[in-house]
Amino acid sequence: MELVECDCCALMVRKEDVIPVNVRLGTNTSRLMICSKCIRREQEAADKYIKKHYREDVDLDLENVTDEILRLRELLFTTQKVALKRNAEQIRGQAIDKILDAMLVVEALAKRASVDVEKGKADTTKARYYHLLGYLVQVLDSVLRSAGSGELDARLRAAEAVIREIKDREDKKA
């Protein structure tokens, strides 16, 4: 009797009780082994859900549904600019301070952490803490980069203002 692991519930079941299912993920196709209990559970779940939420007949107007979908798409995917109540540089400075404090804490934890994972406990190894430290460095880099681009934008606006002022003076002379 050969046992195979179900890719859905991770239980070990007999090979006869497993059904191979081809699943397409993006451009790749993977073959998953799913036990008969998981397939039955999936089929029954849909019926239970429909019976639970739609006890009465529902009459849908498809035009209203498409309009609602369009409105929902606009709400979800259009970018909205919100004016900051505080100074952006002040907020950026606070964020940088918090990230630096977090980096110091993570570095201290990494120095005290063990190299190997203890069985039955969370992953608190040096590698995990240094991975987190690398993530914080990336976040800090992006915050500092946005600060640099903000300053660059301010300098460009100032240069444009000077150019406009020079053009206005030339137009007045002519």
Short mmCIF file of N, CA and C in Angstrom, two decimals:
data_model
loop_
_atom_site.label_atom_id
_atom_site.label_comp_id
_atom_site.label_asym_id
_atom_site.label_seq_id
_atom_site.Cartn_x
_atom_site.Cartn_y
_atom_site.Cartn_z
N MET A 1 0.85 -1.18 0.00
CA MET A 1 0.00 0.00 0.00
C MET A 1 0.90 1.24 0.00
N GLU A 2 0.79 2.03 -1.06
CA GLU A 2 1.63 3.21 -1.20
C GLU A 2 0.84 4.44 -0.75
N LEU A 3 1.48 5.29 0.08
CA LEU A 3 0.84 6.50 0.58
C LEU A 3 1.36 7.70 -0.20
N VAL A 4 0.45 8.64 -0.47
CA VAL A 4 0.78 9.86 -1.20
C VAL A 4 0.21 11.03 -0.41
N GLU A 5 0.91 12.15 -0.44
CA GLU A 5 0.45 13.34 0.27
C GLU A 5 -0.52 14.12 -0.60
N CYS A 6 -1.66 14.50 -0.03
CA CYS A 6 -2.63 15.34 -0.73
C CYS A 6 -2.09 16.77 -0.74
N ASP A 7 -2.05 17.39 -1.91
CA ASP A 7 -1.53 18.75 -2.03
C ASP A 7 -2.49 19.79 -1.47
N CYS A 8 -3.71 19.41 -1.21
CA CYS A 8 -4.71 20.35 -0.69
C CYS A 8 -4.72 20.36 0.84
N CYS A 9 -4.88 19.18 1.46
CA CYS A 9 -4.99 19.11 2.92
C CYS A 9 -3.72 18.60 3.59
N ALA A 10 -2.73 18.17 2.84
CA ALA A 10 -1.43 17.70 3.32
C ALA A 10 -1.52 16.43 4.14
N LEU A 11 -2.59 15.66 4.00
CA LEU A 11 -2.72 14.38 4.68
C LEU A 11 -2.14 13.27 3.80
N MET A 12 -1.64 12.24 4.45
CA MET A 12 -1.14 11.08 3.73
C MET A 12 -2.31 10.13 3.48
N VAL A 13 -2.61 9.85 2.21
CA VAL A 13 -3.72 8.97 1.85
C VAL A 13 -3.22 7.91 0.88
N ARG A 14 -4.03 6.88 0.70
CA ARG A 14 -3.65 5.82 -0.23
C ARG A 14 -3.61 6.36 -1.65
N LYS A 15 -2.77 5.80 -2.46
CA LYS A 15 -2.59 6.26 -3.83
C LYS A 15 -3.88 6.11 -4.64
N GLU A 16 -4.71 5.11 -4.30
CA GLU A 16 -5.97 4.90 -5.03
C GLU A 16 -6.98 6.01 -4.74
N ASP A 17 -6.85 6.67 -3.57
CA ASP A 17 -7.80 7.71 -3.18
C ASP A 17 -7.40 9.10 -3.68
N VAL A 18 -6.30 9.19 -4.39
CA VAL A 18 -5.81 10.49 -4.87
C VAL A 18 -6.12 10.63 -6.35
N ILE A 19 -6.58 11.84 -6.72
CA ILE A 19 -6.90 12.12 -8.12
C ILE A 19 -5.92 13.19 -8.61
N PRO A 20 -5.18 12.92 -9.69
CA PRO A 20 -4.29 13.95 -10.22
C PRO A 20 -5.09 15.01 -10.97
N VAL A 21 -4.81 16.28 -10.66
CA VAL A 21 -5.52 17.39 -11.28
C VAL A 21 -4.48 18.34 -11.87
N ASN A 22 -4.64 18.70 -13.13
CA ASN A 22 -3.75 19.67 -13.76
C ASN A 22 -4.27 21.07 -13.46
N VAL A 23 -3.39 21.91 -12.92
CA VAL A 23 -3.75 23.28 -12.55
C VAL A 23 -2.84 24.22 -13.31
N ARG A 24 -3.44 25.21 -13.95
CA ARG A 24 -2.66 26.18 -14.71
C ARG A 24 -2.47 27.43 -13.86
N LEU A 25 -1.22 27.77 -13.58
CA LEU A 25 -0.86 28.96 -12.82
C LEU A 25 -0.03 29.85 -13.72
N GLY A 26 -0.66 30.88 -14.26
CA GLY A 26 0.04 31.74 -15.21
C GLY A 26 0.33 30.99 -16.48
N THR A 27 1.60 30.90 -16.83
CA THR A 27 1.98 30.17 -18.04
C THR A 27 2.37 28.73 -17.74
N ASN A 28 2.54 28.39 -16.46
CA ASN A 28 2.96 27.04 -16.08
C ASN A 28 1.76 26.18 -15.72
N THR A 29 1.86 24.91 -16.01
CA THR A 29 0.84 23.95 -15.62
C THR A 29 1.46 22.99 -14.62
N SER A 30 0.80 22.85 -13.47
CA SER A 30 1.30 21.95 -12.42
C SER A 30 0.29 20.84 -12.21
N ARG A 31 0.80 19.69 -11.83
CA ARG A 31 -0.07 18.55 -11.53
C ARG A 31 -0.15 18.42 -10.01
N LEU A 32 -1.36 18.57 -9.47
CA LEU A 32 -1.59 18.44 -8.04
C LEU A 32 -2.29 17.12 -7.76
N MET A 33 -1.95 16.52 -6.65
CA MET A 33 -2.59 15.29 -6.20
C MET A 33 -3.57 15.66 -5.10
N ILE A 34 -4.87 15.46 -5.37
CA ILE A 34 -5.91 15.86 -4.43
C ILE A 34 -6.72 14.63 -4.03
N CYS A 35 -6.94 14.48 -2.72
CA CYS A 35 -7.67 13.31 -2.24
C CYS A 35 -9.17 13.48 -2.49
N SER A 36 -9.88 12.38 -2.46
CA SER A 36 -11.31 12.39 -2.77
C SER A 36 -12.10 13.17 -1.72
N LYS A 37 -11.62 13.19 -0.47
CA LYS A 37 -12.31 13.96 0.57
C LYS A 37 -12.26 15.46 0.26
N CYS A 38 -11.12 15.95 -0.19
CA CYS A 38 -10.99 17.38 -0.53
C CYS A 38 -11.88 17.74 -1.71
N ILE A 39 -11.96 16.86 -2.69
CA ILE A 39 -12.82 17.13 -3.85
C ILE A 39 -14.28 17.16 -3.43
N ARG A 40 -14.70 16.20 -2.60
CA ARG A 40 -16.08 16.18 -2.12
C ARG A 40 -16.37 17.41 -1.26
N ARG A 41 -15.44 17.79 -0.39
CA ARG A 41 -15.61 18.96 0.45
C ARG A 41 -15.78 20.22 -0.40
N GLU A 42 -15.01 20.33 -1.47
CA GLU A 42 -15.10 21.49 -2.36
C GLU A 42 -16.44 21.54 -3.07
N GLN A 43 -16.94 20.39 -3.50
CA GLN A 43 -18.23 20.36 -4.19
C GLN A 43 -19.37 20.69 -3.24
N GLU A 44 -19.32 20.19 -2.01
CA GLU A 44 -20.39 20.45 -1.05
C GLU A 44 -20.35 21.88 -0.54
N ALA A 45 -19.18 22.48 -0.46
CA ALA A 45 -19.06 23.84 0.06
C ALA A 45 -19.80 24.83 -0.83
N ALA A 46 -19.73 24.66 -2.13
CA ALA A 46 -20.41 25.58 -3.03
C ALA A 46 -21.92 25.50 -2.82
N ASP A 47 -22.47 24.29 -2.71
CA ASP A 47 -23.91 24.15 -2.50
C ASP A 47 -24.33 24.76 -1.17
N LYS A 48 -23.55 24.53 -0.12
CA LYS A 48 -23.89 25.10 1.19
C LYS A 48 -23.88 26.61 1.14
N TYR A 49 -22.88 27.19 0.47
CA TYR A 49 -22.77 28.65 0.39
C TYR A 49 -23.97 29.24 -0.35
N ILE A 50 -24.31 28.65 -1.48
CA ILE A 50 -25.43 29.16 -2.28
C ILE A 50 -26.73 29.03 -1.51
N LYS A 51 -26.98 27.89 -0.88
CA LYS A 51 -28.21 27.70 -0.12
C LYS A 51 -28.28 28.65 1.07
N LYS A 52 -27.17 28.93 1.68
CA LYS A 52 -27.15 29.78 2.86
C LYS A 52 -27.45 31.23 2.51
N HIS A 53 -26.87 31.74 1.45
CA HIS A 53 -26.98 33.15 1.15
C HIS A 53 -28.11 33.50 0.18
N TYR A 54 -28.59 32.55 -0.56
CA TYR A 54 -29.64 32.83 -1.54
C TYR A 54 -30.81 31.89 -1.30
N ARG A 55 -31.53 32.09 -0.21
CA ARG A 55 -32.68 31.24 0.10
C ARG A 55 -33.87 31.60 -0.79
N GLU A 56 -33.93 32.86 -1.21
CA GLU A 56 -35.03 33.29 -2.07
C GLU A 56 -34.50 33.45 -3.49
N ASP A 57 -35.42 33.47 -4.43
CA ASP A 57 -35.01 33.72 -5.81
C ASP A 57 -34.54 35.16 -5.94
N VAL A 58 -33.48 35.35 -6.67
CA VAL A 58 -32.91 36.67 -6.86
C VAL A 58 -33.05 37.04 -8.32
N ASP A 59 -33.65 38.23 -8.57
CA ASP A 59 -33.80 38.71 -9.94
C ASP A 59 -32.74 39.78 -10.16
N LEU A 60 -31.80 39.53 -11.05
CA LEU A 60 -30.71 40.46 -11.30
C LEU A 60 -30.94 41.21 -12.60
N ASP A 61 -30.71 42.51 -12.55
CA ASP A 61 -30.73 43.32 -13.75
C ASP A 61 -29.27 43.49 -14.18
N LEU A 62 -28.91 42.89 -15.32
CA LEU A 62 -27.51 42.86 -15.72
C LEU A 62 -26.95 44.23 -16.03
N GLU A 63 -27.77 45.15 -16.51
CA GLU A 63 -27.26 46.50 -16.80
C GLU A 63 -26.84 47.19 -15.51
N ASN A 64 -27.64 47.05 -14.45
CA ASN A 64 -27.26 47.66 -13.17
C ASN A 64 -26.00 47.02 -12.61
N VAL A 65 -25.85 45.73 -12.80
CA VAL A 65 -24.67 45.05 -12.29
C VAL A 65 -23.42 45.56 -13.00
N THR A 66 -23.48 45.71 -14.32
CA THR A 66 -22.30 46.21 -15.04
C THR A 66 -21.99 47.65 -14.65
N ASP A 67 -23.02 48.47 -14.42
CA ASP A 67 -22.78 49.84 -13.97
C ASP A 67 -22.10 49.85 -12.60
N GLU A 68 -22.57 48.98 -11.72
CA GLU A 68 -21.97 48.90 -10.39
C GLU A 68 -20.53 48.43 -10.46
N ILE A 69 -20.25 47.50 -11.36
CA ILE A 69 -18.88 47.02 -11.52
C ILE A 69 -17.98 48.14 -12.03
N LEU A 70 -18.48 48.94 -12.96
CA LEU A 70 -17.69 50.07 -13.47
C LEU A 70 -17.41 51.08 -12.36
N ARG A 71 -18.43 51.38 -11.54
CA ARG A 71 -18.22 52.32 -10.43
C ARG A 71 -17.23 51.76 -9.43
N LEU A 72 -17.35 50.48 -9.15
CA LEU A 72 -16.43 49.84 -8.22
C LEU A 72 -15.00 49.87 -8.76
N ARG A 73 -14.84 49.62 -10.05
CA ARG A 73 -13.51 49.66 -10.67
C ARG A 73 -12.91 51.06 -10.55
N GLU A 74 -13.74 52.09 -10.76
CA GLU A 74 -13.24 53.46 -10.62
C GLU A 74 -12.79 53.74 -9.20
N LEU A 75 -13.58 53.28 -8.22
CA LEU A 75 -13.22 53.52 -6.83
C LEU A 75 -11.94 52.79 -6.44
N LEU A 76 -11.77 51.59 -6.95
CA LEU A 76 -10.61 50.79 -6.55
C LEU A 76 -9.32 51.20 -7.24
N PHE A 77 -9.40 51.57 -8.51
CA PHE A 77 -8.17 51.70 -9.29
C PHE A 77 -7.80 53.12 -9.69
N THR A 78 -8.62 54.12 -9.40
CA THR A 78 -8.20 55.48 -9.70
C THR A 78 -7.41 56.03 -8.52
N THR A 79 -6.31 56.68 -8.83
CA THR A 79 -5.49 57.23 -7.76
C THR A 79 -6.10 58.54 -7.29
N GLN A 80 -6.04 58.73 -6.00
CA GLN A 80 -6.57 59.95 -5.41
C GLN A 80 -5.47 60.60 -4.60
N LYS A 81 -5.30 61.89 -4.82
CA LYS A 81 -4.29 62.62 -4.07
C LYS A 81 -4.96 63.25 -2.86
N VAL A 82 -4.33 63.08 -1.73
CA VAL A 82 -4.84 63.64 -0.49
C VAL A 82 -3.80 64.63 0.02
N ALA A 83 -4.25 65.84 0.34
CA ALA A 83 -3.34 66.85 0.83
C ALA A 83 -2.90 66.50 2.25
N LEU A 84 -1.61 66.62 2.50
CA LEU A 84 -1.09 66.34 3.83
C LEU A 84 -1.38 67.52 4.74
N LYS A 85 -1.76 67.22 5.97
CA LYS A 85 -2.04 68.29 6.92
C LYS A 85 -0.75 68.82 7.53
N ARG A 86 0.30 68.02 7.42
CA ARG A 86 1.58 68.44 7.98
C ARG A 86 2.62 68.54 6.87
N ASN A 87 3.76 69.01 7.24
CA ASN A 87 4.86 69.19 6.30
C ASN A 87 5.41 67.82 5.89
N ALA A 88 5.60 67.62 4.61
CA ALA A 88 6.08 66.32 4.10
C ALA A 88 7.48 66.01 4.62
N GLU A 89 8.34 67.02 4.73
CA GLU A 89 9.70 66.78 5.23
C GLU A 89 9.67 66.33 6.69
N GLN A 90 8.74 66.90 7.47
CA GLN A 90 8.63 66.51 8.87
C GLN A 90 8.18 65.05 8.98
N ILE A 91 7.20 64.67 8.19
CA ILE A 91 6.71 63.28 8.20
C ILE A 91 7.82 62.34 7.75
N ARG A 92 8.55 62.73 6.71
CA ARG A 92 9.64 61.90 6.20
C ARG A 92 10.73 61.74 7.26
N GLY A 93 11.04 62.82 7.97
CA GLY A 93 12.04 62.76 9.04
C GLY A 93 11.62 61.82 10.16
N GLN A 94 10.34 61.88 10.54
CA GLN A 94 9.84 60.96 11.58
C GLN A 94 9.92 59.52 11.11
N ALA A 95 9.58 59.28 9.85
CA ALA A 95 9.64 57.92 9.31
C ALA A 95 11.08 57.41 9.31
N ILE A 96 12.02 58.26 8.93
CA ILE A 96 13.43 57.86 8.92
C ILE A 96 13.89 57.53 10.33
N ASP A 97 13.50 58.36 11.32
CA ASP A 97 13.88 58.08 12.71
C ASP A 97 13.33 56.74 13.19
N LYS A 98 12.06 56.45 12.86
CA LYS A 98 11.45 55.19 13.27
C LYS A 98 12.14 53.99 12.61
N ILE A 99 12.47 54.13 11.33
CA ILE A 99 13.15 53.04 10.63
C ILE A 99 14.53 52.79 11.22
N LEU A 100 15.26 53.87 11.54
CA LEU A 100 16.59 53.71 12.14
C LEU A 100 16.49 53.06 13.52
N ASP A 101 15.48 53.45 14.32
CA ASP A 101 15.29 52.81 15.63
C ASP A 101 14.99 51.32 15.46
N ALA A 102 14.13 50.99 14.49
CA ALA A 102 13.80 49.59 14.24
C ALA A 102 15.03 48.81 13.80
N MET A 103 15.88 49.44 13.00
CA MET A 103 17.10 48.77 12.55
C MET A 103 18.03 48.47 13.73
N LEU A 104 18.12 49.41 14.68
CA LEU A 104 18.96 49.17 15.86
C LEU A 104 18.42 48.02 16.70
N VAL A 105 17.10 47.96 16.86
CA VAL A 105 16.48 46.88 17.63
C VAL A 105 16.72 45.54 16.95
N VAL A 106 16.51 45.49 15.64
CA VAL A 106 16.70 44.23 14.90
C VAL A 106 18.16 43.80 14.94
N GLU A 107 19.07 44.75 14.85
CA GLU A 107 20.49 44.40 14.91
C GLU A 107 20.85 43.82 16.28
N ALA A 108 20.30 44.41 17.36
CA ALA A 108 20.55 43.87 18.70
C ALA A 108 19.97 42.47 18.85
N LEU A 109 18.78 42.25 18.31
CA LEU A 109 18.17 40.92 18.36
C LEU A 109 18.98 39.91 17.55
N ALA A 110 19.51 40.35 16.42
CA ALA A 110 20.29 39.45 15.57
C ALA A 110 21.59 39.03 16.26
N LYS A 111 22.18 39.94 17.01
CA LYS A 111 23.43 39.59 17.71
C LYS A 111 23.18 38.55 18.79
N ARG A 112 22.00 38.60 19.43
CA ARG A 112 21.68 37.66 20.50
C ARG A 112 21.06 36.36 19.99
N ALA A 113 20.66 36.31 18.73
CA ALA A 113 19.93 35.15 18.19
C ALA A 113 20.88 33.98 17.94
N SER A 114 20.28 32.79 17.94
CA SER A 114 21.07 31.59 17.66
C SER A 114 21.16 31.37 16.15
N VAL A 115 22.06 30.50 15.77
CA VAL A 115 22.25 30.21 14.36
C VAL A 115 21.24 29.18 13.87
N ASP A 116 20.90 28.22 14.72
CA ASP A 116 19.99 27.14 14.34
C ASP A 116 18.59 27.39 14.88
N VAL A 117 17.60 26.81 14.21
CA VAL A 117 16.21 26.92 14.62
C VAL A 117 15.94 25.90 15.71
N GLU A 118 15.30 26.35 16.80
CA GLU A 118 14.91 25.41 17.86
C GLU A 118 13.59 24.78 17.48
N LYS A 119 13.51 23.48 17.67
CA LYS A 119 12.31 22.74 17.27
C LYS A 119 11.12 23.17 18.13
N GLY A 120 10.00 23.44 17.46
CA GLY A 120 8.78 23.81 18.16
C GLY A 120 8.68 25.29 18.50
N LYS A 121 9.64 26.09 18.07
CA LYS A 121 9.61 27.53 18.35
C LYS A 121 9.62 28.30 17.04
N ALA A 122 9.31 29.57 17.14
CA ALA A 122 9.30 30.43 15.96
C ALA A 122 10.72 30.59 15.42
N ASP A 123 10.82 30.95 14.15
CA ASP A 123 12.12 31.14 13.49
C ASP A 123 12.74 32.44 13.98
N THR A 124 13.66 32.34 14.93
CA THR A 124 14.35 33.52 15.45
C THR A 124 15.85 33.38 15.25
N THR A 125 16.24 32.94 14.08
CA THR A 125 17.66 32.75 13.80
C THR A 125 18.29 34.05 13.33
N LYS A 126 19.61 34.04 13.32
CA LYS A 126 20.34 35.21 12.83
C LYS A 126 19.95 35.53 11.39
N ALA A 127 19.80 34.49 10.58
CA ALA A 127 19.46 34.71 9.18
C ALA A 127 18.12 35.44 9.05
N ARG A 128 17.16 35.07 9.86
CA ARG A 128 15.84 35.71 9.81
C ARG A 128 15.94 37.19 10.18
N TYR A 129 16.69 37.48 11.24
CA TYR A 129 16.83 38.88 11.66
C TYR A 129 17.61 39.70 10.63
N TYR A 130 18.64 39.10 10.05
CA TYR A 130 19.39 39.84 9.03
C TYR A 130 18.56 40.02 7.76
N HIS A 131 17.68 39.09 7.48
CA HIS A 131 16.75 39.25 6.36
C HIS A 131 15.83 40.45 6.62
N LEU A 132 15.31 40.54 7.85
CA LEU A 132 14.47 41.67 8.24
C LEU A 132 15.25 42.97 8.19
N LEU A 133 16.50 42.93 8.61
CA LEU A 133 17.35 44.12 8.56
C LEU A 133 17.56 44.58 7.12
N GLY A 134 17.75 43.64 6.21
CA GLY A 134 17.88 43.99 4.79
C GLY A 134 16.62 44.64 4.25
N TYR A 135 15.47 44.13 4.68
CA TYR A 135 14.20 44.74 4.26
C TYR A 135 14.10 46.17 4.77
N LEU A 136 14.47 46.40 6.03
CA LEU A 136 14.43 47.76 6.58
C LEU A 136 15.39 48.69 5.85
N VAL A 137 16.53 48.17 5.44
CA VAL A 137 17.49 48.98 4.66
C VAL A 137 16.86 49.39 3.33
N GLN A 138 16.15 48.46 2.69
CA GLN A 138 15.48 48.79 1.42
C GLN A 138 14.42 49.87 1.62
N VAL A 139 13.65 49.76 2.70
CA VAL A 139 12.62 50.76 2.98
C VAL A 139 13.26 52.11 3.24
N LEU A 140 14.33 52.12 4.04
CA LEU A 140 15.03 53.37 4.32
C LEU A 140 15.59 53.98 3.04
N ASP A 141 16.13 53.15 2.17
CA ASP A 141 16.66 53.63 0.90
C ASP A 141 15.57 54.29 0.06
N SER A 142 14.39 53.68 0.03
CA SER A 142 13.30 54.27 -0.77
C SER A 142 12.81 55.57 -0.16
N VAL A 143 12.77 55.65 1.18
CA VAL A 143 12.35 56.91 1.82
C VAL A 143 13.37 58.00 1.55
N LEU A 144 14.65 57.67 1.65
CA LEU A 144 15.68 58.67 1.37
C LEU A 144 15.68 59.07 -0.09
N ARG A 145 15.41 58.12 -0.98
CA ARG A 145 15.35 58.42 -2.40
C ARG A 145 14.18 59.37 -2.69
N SER A 146 13.04 59.15 -2.02
CA SER A 146 11.90 60.04 -2.24
C SER A 146 12.20 61.43 -1.70
N ALA A 147 13.00 61.50 -0.62
CA ALA A 147 13.40 62.81 -0.11
C ALA A 147 14.26 63.52 -1.14
N GLY A 148 15.18 62.78 -1.76
CA GLY A 148 16.04 63.37 -2.79
C GLY A 148 15.25 63.83 -3.99
N SER A 149 14.24 63.04 -4.39
CA SER A 149 13.44 63.44 -5.55
C SER A 149 12.56 64.63 -5.21
N GLY A 150 12.13 64.75 -3.95
CA GLY A 150 11.34 65.91 -3.54
C GLY A 150 12.17 67.18 -3.61
N GLU A 151 13.42 67.09 -3.15
CA GLU A 151 14.32 68.24 -3.22
C GLU A 151 14.62 68.59 -4.68
N LEU A 152 14.81 67.58 -5.51
CA LEU A 152 15.07 67.81 -6.92
C LEU A 152 13.88 68.49 -7.58
N ASP A 153 12.68 68.04 -7.23
CA ASP A 153 11.47 68.66 -7.78
C ASP A 153 11.38 70.12 -7.36
N ALA A 154 11.70 70.42 -6.11
CA ALA A 154 11.66 71.81 -5.63
C ALA A 154 12.69 72.66 -6.38
N ARG A 155 13.88 72.11 -6.61
CA ARG A 155 14.91 72.85 -7.35
C ARG A 155 14.47 73.10 -8.80
N LEU A 156 13.85 72.09 -9.42
CA LEU A 156 13.37 72.27 -10.80
C LEU A 156 12.28 73.34 -10.87
N ARG A 157 11.39 73.34 -9.90
CA ARG A 157 10.35 74.38 -9.88
C ARG A 157 10.96 75.77 -9.70
N ALA A 158 11.96 75.87 -8.84
CA ALA A 158 12.63 77.16 -8.64
C ALA A 158 13.32 77.60 -9.93
N ALA A 159 13.96 76.66 -10.63
CA ALA A 159 14.63 76.99 -11.89
C ALA A 159 13.60 77.43 -12.93
N GLU A 160 12.46 76.75 -12.99
CA GLU A 160 11.40 77.15 -13.93
C GLU A 160 10.89 78.55 -13.61
N ALA A 161 10.77 78.87 -12.33
CA ALA A 161 10.30 80.20 -11.94
C ALA A 161 11.31 81.26 -12.38
N VAL A 162 12.60 80.99 -12.23
CA VAL A 162 13.64 81.94 -12.65
C VAL A 162 13.59 82.12 -14.16
N ILE A 163 13.42 81.03 -14.91
CA ILE A 163 13.34 81.11 -16.38
C ILE A 163 12.13 81.94 -16.80
N ARG A 164 10.98 81.71 -16.14
CA ARG A 164 9.78 82.50 -16.47
C ARG A 164 10.01 83.98 -16.18
N GLU A 165 10.69 84.26 -15.07
CA GLU A 165 10.96 85.64 -14.70
C GLU A 165 11.86 86.32 -15.73
N ILE A 166 12.88 85.61 -16.21
CA ILE A 166 13.78 86.15 -17.23
C ILE A 166 13.02 86.39 -18.53
N LYS A 167 12.16 85.46 -18.92
CA LYS A 167 11.37 85.63 -20.15
C LYS A 167 10.43 86.82 -20.03
N ASP A 168 9.83 87.00 -18.85
CA ASP A 168 8.93 88.14 -18.65
C ASP A 168 9.69 89.45 -18.76
N ARG A 169 10.91 89.51 -18.23
CA ARG A 169 11.72 90.72 -18.33
C ARG A 169 12.06 91.02 -19.79
N GLU A 170 12.42 89.96 -20.57
CA GLU A 170 12.75 90.16 -21.98
C GLU A 170 11.53 90.63 -22.76
N ASP A 171 10.35 90.09 -22.42
CA ASP A 171 9.13 90.50 -23.12
C ASP A 171 8.79 91.96 -22.82
N LYS A 172 9.04 92.40 -21.59
CA LYS A 172 8.75 93.79 -21.22
C LYS A 172 9.70 94.76 -21.92
N LYS A 173 10.97 94.35 -22.11
CA LYS A 173 11.94 95.19 -22.79
C LYS A 173 11.62 95.32 -24.28
N ALA A 174 11.06 94.28 -24.85
CA ALA A 174 10.81 94.27 -26.29
C ALA A 174 9.56 95.00 -26.65
#
